Short mmCIF file of C-alpha atoms in Angstrom, two decimals:
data_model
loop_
_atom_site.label_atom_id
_atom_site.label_comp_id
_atom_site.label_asym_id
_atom_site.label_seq_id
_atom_site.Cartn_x
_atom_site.Cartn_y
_atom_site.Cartn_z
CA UNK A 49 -94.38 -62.05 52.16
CA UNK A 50 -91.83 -62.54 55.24
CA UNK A 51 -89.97 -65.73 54.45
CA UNK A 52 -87.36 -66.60 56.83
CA UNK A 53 -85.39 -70.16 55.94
CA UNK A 54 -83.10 -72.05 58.34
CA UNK A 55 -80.27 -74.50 56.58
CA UNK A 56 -77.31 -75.99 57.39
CA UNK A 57 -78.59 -78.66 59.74
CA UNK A 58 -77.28 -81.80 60.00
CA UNK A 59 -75.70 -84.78 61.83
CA UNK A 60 -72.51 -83.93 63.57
CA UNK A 61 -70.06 -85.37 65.57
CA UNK A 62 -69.85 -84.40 69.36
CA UNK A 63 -66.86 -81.93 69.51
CA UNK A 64 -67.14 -80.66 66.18
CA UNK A 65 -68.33 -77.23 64.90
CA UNK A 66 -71.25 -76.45 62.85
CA UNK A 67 -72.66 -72.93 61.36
CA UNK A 68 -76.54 -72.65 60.47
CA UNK A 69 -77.66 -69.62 58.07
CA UNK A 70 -81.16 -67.90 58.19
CA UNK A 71 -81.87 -66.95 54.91
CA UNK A 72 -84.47 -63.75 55.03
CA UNK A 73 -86.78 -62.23 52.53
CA UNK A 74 -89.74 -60.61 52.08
CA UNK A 75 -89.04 -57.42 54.52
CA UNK A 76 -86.37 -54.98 55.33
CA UNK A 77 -83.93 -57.25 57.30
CA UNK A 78 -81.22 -54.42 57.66
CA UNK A 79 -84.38 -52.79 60.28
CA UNK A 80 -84.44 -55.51 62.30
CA UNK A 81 -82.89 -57.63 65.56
CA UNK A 82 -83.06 -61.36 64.86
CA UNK A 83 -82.87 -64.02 67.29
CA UNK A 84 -82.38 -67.99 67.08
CA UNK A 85 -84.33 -70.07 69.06
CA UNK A 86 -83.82 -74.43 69.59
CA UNK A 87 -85.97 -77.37 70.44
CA UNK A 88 -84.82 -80.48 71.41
CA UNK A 89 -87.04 -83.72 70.50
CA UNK A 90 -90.09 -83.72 72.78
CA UNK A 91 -89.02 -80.18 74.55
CA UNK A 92 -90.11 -77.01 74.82
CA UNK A 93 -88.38 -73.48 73.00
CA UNK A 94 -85.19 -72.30 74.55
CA UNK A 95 -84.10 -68.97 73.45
CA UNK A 96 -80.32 -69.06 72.17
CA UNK A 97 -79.79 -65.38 71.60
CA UNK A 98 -80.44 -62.28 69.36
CA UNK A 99 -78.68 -59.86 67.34
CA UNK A 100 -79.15 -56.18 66.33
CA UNK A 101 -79.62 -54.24 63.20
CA UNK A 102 -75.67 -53.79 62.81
CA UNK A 103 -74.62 -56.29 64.86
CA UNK A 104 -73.38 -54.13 67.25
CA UNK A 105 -75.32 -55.90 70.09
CA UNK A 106 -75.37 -59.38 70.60
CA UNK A 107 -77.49 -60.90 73.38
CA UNK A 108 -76.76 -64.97 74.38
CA UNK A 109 -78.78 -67.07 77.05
CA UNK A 110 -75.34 -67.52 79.71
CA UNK A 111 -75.34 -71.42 79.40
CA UNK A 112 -74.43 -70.96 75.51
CA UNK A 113 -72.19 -67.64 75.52
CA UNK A 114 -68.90 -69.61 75.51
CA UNK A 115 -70.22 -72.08 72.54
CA UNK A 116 -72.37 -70.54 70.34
CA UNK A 117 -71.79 -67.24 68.05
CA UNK A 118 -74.54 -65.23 65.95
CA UNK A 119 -73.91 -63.10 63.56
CA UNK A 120 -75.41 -61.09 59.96
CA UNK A 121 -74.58 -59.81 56.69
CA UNK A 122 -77.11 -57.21 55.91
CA UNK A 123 -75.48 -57.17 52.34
CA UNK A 124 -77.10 -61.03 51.91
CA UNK A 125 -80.21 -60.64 54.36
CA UNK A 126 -78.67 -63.78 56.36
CA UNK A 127 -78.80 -64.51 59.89
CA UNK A 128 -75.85 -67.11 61.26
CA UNK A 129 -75.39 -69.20 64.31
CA UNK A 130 -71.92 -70.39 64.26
CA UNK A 131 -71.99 -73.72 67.31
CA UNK A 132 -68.88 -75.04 68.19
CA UNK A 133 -67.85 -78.18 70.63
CA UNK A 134 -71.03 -79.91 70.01
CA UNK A 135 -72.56 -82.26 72.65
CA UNK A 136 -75.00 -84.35 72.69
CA UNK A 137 -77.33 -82.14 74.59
CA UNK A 138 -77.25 -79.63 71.42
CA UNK A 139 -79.38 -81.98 69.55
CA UNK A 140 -82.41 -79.95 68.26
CA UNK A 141 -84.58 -78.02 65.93
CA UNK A 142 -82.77 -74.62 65.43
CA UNK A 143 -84.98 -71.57 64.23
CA UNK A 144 -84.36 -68.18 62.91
CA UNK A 145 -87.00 -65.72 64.22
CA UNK A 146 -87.69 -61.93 63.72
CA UNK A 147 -87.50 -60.11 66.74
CA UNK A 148 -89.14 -57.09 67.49
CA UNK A 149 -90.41 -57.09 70.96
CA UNK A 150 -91.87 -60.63 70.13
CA UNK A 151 -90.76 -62.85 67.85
CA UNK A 152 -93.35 -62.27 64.77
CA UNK A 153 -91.99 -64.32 62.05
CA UNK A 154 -90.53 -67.65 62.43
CA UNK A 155 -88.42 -70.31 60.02
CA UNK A 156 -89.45 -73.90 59.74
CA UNK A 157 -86.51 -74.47 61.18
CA UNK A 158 -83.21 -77.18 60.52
CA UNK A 159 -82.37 -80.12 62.64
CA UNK A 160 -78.81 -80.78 64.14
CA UNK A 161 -78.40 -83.83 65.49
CA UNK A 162 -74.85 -84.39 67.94
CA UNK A 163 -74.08 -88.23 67.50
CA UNK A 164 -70.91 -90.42 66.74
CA UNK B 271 -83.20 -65.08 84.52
CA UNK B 272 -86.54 -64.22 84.66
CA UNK B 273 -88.67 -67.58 85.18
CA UNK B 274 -91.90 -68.37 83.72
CA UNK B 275 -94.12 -70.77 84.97
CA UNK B 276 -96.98 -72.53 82.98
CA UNK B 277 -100.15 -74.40 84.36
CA UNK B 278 -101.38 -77.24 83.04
CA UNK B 279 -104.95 -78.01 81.33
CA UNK B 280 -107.45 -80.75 82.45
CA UNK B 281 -107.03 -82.50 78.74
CA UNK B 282 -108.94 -83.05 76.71
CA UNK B 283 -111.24 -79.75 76.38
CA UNK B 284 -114.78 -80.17 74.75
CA UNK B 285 -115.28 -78.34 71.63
CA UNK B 286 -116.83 -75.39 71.65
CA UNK B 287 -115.80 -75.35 75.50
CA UNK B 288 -113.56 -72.38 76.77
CA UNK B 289 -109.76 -72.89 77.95
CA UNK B 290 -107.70 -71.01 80.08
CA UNK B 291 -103.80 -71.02 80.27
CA UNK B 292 -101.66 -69.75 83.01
CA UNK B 293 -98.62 -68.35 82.88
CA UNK B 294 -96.48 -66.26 86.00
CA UNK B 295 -93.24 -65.10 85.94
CA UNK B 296 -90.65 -64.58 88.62
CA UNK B 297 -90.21 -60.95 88.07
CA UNK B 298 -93.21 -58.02 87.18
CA UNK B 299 -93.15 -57.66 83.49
CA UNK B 300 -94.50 -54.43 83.87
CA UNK B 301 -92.38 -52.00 82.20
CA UNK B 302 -92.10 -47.85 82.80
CA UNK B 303 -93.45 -47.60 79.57
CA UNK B 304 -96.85 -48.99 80.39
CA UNK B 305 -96.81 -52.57 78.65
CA UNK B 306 -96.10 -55.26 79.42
CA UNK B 307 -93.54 -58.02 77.94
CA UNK B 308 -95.67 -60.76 77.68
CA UNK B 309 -95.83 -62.76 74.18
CA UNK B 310 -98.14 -66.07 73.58
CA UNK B 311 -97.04 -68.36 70.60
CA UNK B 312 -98.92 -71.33 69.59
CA UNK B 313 -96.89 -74.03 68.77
CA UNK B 314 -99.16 -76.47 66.04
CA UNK B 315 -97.77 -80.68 65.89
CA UNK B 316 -95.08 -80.55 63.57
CA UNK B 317 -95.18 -77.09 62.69
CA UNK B 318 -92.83 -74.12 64.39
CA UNK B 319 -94.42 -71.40 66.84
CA UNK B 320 -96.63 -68.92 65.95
CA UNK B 321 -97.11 -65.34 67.63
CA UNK B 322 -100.17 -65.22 69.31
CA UNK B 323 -100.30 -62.22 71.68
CA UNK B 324 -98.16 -59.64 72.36
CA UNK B 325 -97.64 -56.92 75.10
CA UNK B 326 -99.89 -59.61 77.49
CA UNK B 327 -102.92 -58.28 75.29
CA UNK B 328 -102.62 -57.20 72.20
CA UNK B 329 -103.30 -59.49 69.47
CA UNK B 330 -100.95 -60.40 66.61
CA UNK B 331 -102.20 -59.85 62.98
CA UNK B 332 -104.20 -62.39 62.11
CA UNK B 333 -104.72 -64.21 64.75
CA UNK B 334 -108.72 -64.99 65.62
CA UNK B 335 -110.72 -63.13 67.99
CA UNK B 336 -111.81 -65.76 70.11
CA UNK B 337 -108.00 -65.59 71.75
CA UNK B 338 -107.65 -63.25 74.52
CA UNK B 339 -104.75 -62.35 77.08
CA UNK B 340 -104.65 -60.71 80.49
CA UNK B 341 -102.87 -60.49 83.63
CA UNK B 342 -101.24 -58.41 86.19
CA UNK B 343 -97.14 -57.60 85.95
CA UNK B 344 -96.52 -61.16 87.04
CA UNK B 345 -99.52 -63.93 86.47
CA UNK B 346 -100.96 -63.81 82.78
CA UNK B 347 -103.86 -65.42 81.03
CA UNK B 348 -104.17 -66.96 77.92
CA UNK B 349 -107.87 -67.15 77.01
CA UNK B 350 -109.25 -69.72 74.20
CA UNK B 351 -113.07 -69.65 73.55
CA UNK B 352 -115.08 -72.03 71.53
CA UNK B 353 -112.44 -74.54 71.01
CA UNK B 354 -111.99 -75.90 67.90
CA UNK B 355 -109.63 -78.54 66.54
CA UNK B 356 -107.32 -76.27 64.48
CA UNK B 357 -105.94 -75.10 68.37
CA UNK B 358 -104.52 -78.41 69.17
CA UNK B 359 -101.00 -77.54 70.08
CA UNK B 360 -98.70 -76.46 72.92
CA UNK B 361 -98.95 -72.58 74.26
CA UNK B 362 -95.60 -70.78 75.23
CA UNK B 363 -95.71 -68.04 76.73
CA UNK B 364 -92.58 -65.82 76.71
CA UNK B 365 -91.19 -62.82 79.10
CA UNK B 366 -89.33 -59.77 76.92
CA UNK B 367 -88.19 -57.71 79.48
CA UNK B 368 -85.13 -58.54 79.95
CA UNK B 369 -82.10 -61.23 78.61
CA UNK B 370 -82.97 -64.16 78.18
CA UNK B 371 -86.22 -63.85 76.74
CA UNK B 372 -87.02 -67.23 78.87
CA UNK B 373 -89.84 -69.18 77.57
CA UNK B 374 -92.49 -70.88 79.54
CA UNK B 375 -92.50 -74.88 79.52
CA UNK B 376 -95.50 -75.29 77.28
CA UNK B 377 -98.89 -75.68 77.94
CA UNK B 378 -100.66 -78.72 75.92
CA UNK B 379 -104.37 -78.38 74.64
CA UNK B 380 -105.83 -81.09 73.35
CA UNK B 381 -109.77 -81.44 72.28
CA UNK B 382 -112.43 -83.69 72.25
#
């Protein structure tokens, strides 16, 4: 069974750094890209970014290329999205989803909430 | 980026009634290869999305017959017949052509 489980979450102040892990099981992670994707409260998905197989390419949406940094170990089938300078507009549900030309499986995601 | 715009449904639907959700994008999704890069995800209350359709058409494993998708290289379809109250939710669709894989704004069906 895919399992796919976001942690890391948390309340944070604005201008601080945070890193969120995607802990994967259940399939051959080393095979696939992996993408995050966030929701803030009462929004609708915005893609973040995706990753390849060995991390050789990493795609961001422009608006978060300067803030936000994904990463894997294949070695521990974990995703990461390193976030850093927090504002209050990062506040959100962040998942981990497999990517293949869709996103297939998804996490249940972990909240980050930006307040002081 | 590659926008995608969503239409909106006259809530609530009757069960058993049929429901339609639009989706076009900005740019033809049509790719050289022959498919096209159009993904619906379901998207439950309180739960996270779900894959839906893929390729504008094809069916995710799964996922109930009475769901359909179709559509040109720019203005997609997602077709729900004989309602029920397990589809409550909001309807994404998504573009996978080309960075960002934009999402649409969300399409809300609700029953009656």
């Amino acid at each position: 069974e895919v399992k796919l489980v976001e942690s890391g979450g948390g309340l944070v102040q604005p201008g601080r750094s945070l890193k969120l892990s995607c802990a994967a099981s259940g399939f051959s992670f080393n095979d696939y890209w992996m993408g995050w994707v966030r929701q803030a409260p009462g929004k609708g998905l915005e893609w973040i970014g995706e990753i390849n197989q060995d991390s050789s390419t990493i795609n961001y949406t422009p608006s978060l290329k300067d803030k936000f940094t994904i990463s894997r170990d294949n070695a521990q089938n974990t995703l990461y999205l390193q976030m850093s300078k927090l504002g209050s507009e990062d506040t959100a549900i962040y998942y981990c989803a497999r990517a293949d030309w869709y996103f297939d499986f998804w996490g249940p995601g972990t909240m980050v909430t930006v307040s002081s | 980026d590659i926008v995608m715009t969503q239409g909106a449904l006259p809530n609530p639907v009757p069960s058993g009634e049929s429901a339609s959700i639009t989706c076009q994008s900005s740019k033809s999704l049509l790719y050289s290869d022959g498919k096209t890069y159009l993904n619906w995800y379901l998207q439950r209350p309180g739960q996270s999305p779900q894959l839906l359709i893929y390729w504008m058409s094809t069916r995710a494993s799964g996922v109930s017959d009475r769901f359909s998708g179709s559509g040109s290289g720019t203005d997609f379809t997602l077709k729900i017949s004989r309602v029920e109250a397990e589809d409550v939710g909001v309807y994404y669709c998504q573009q996978f052509l080309e960075f960002p894989f934009t999402f649409g704004s969300g399409t809300k069906l609700e029953i009656k």
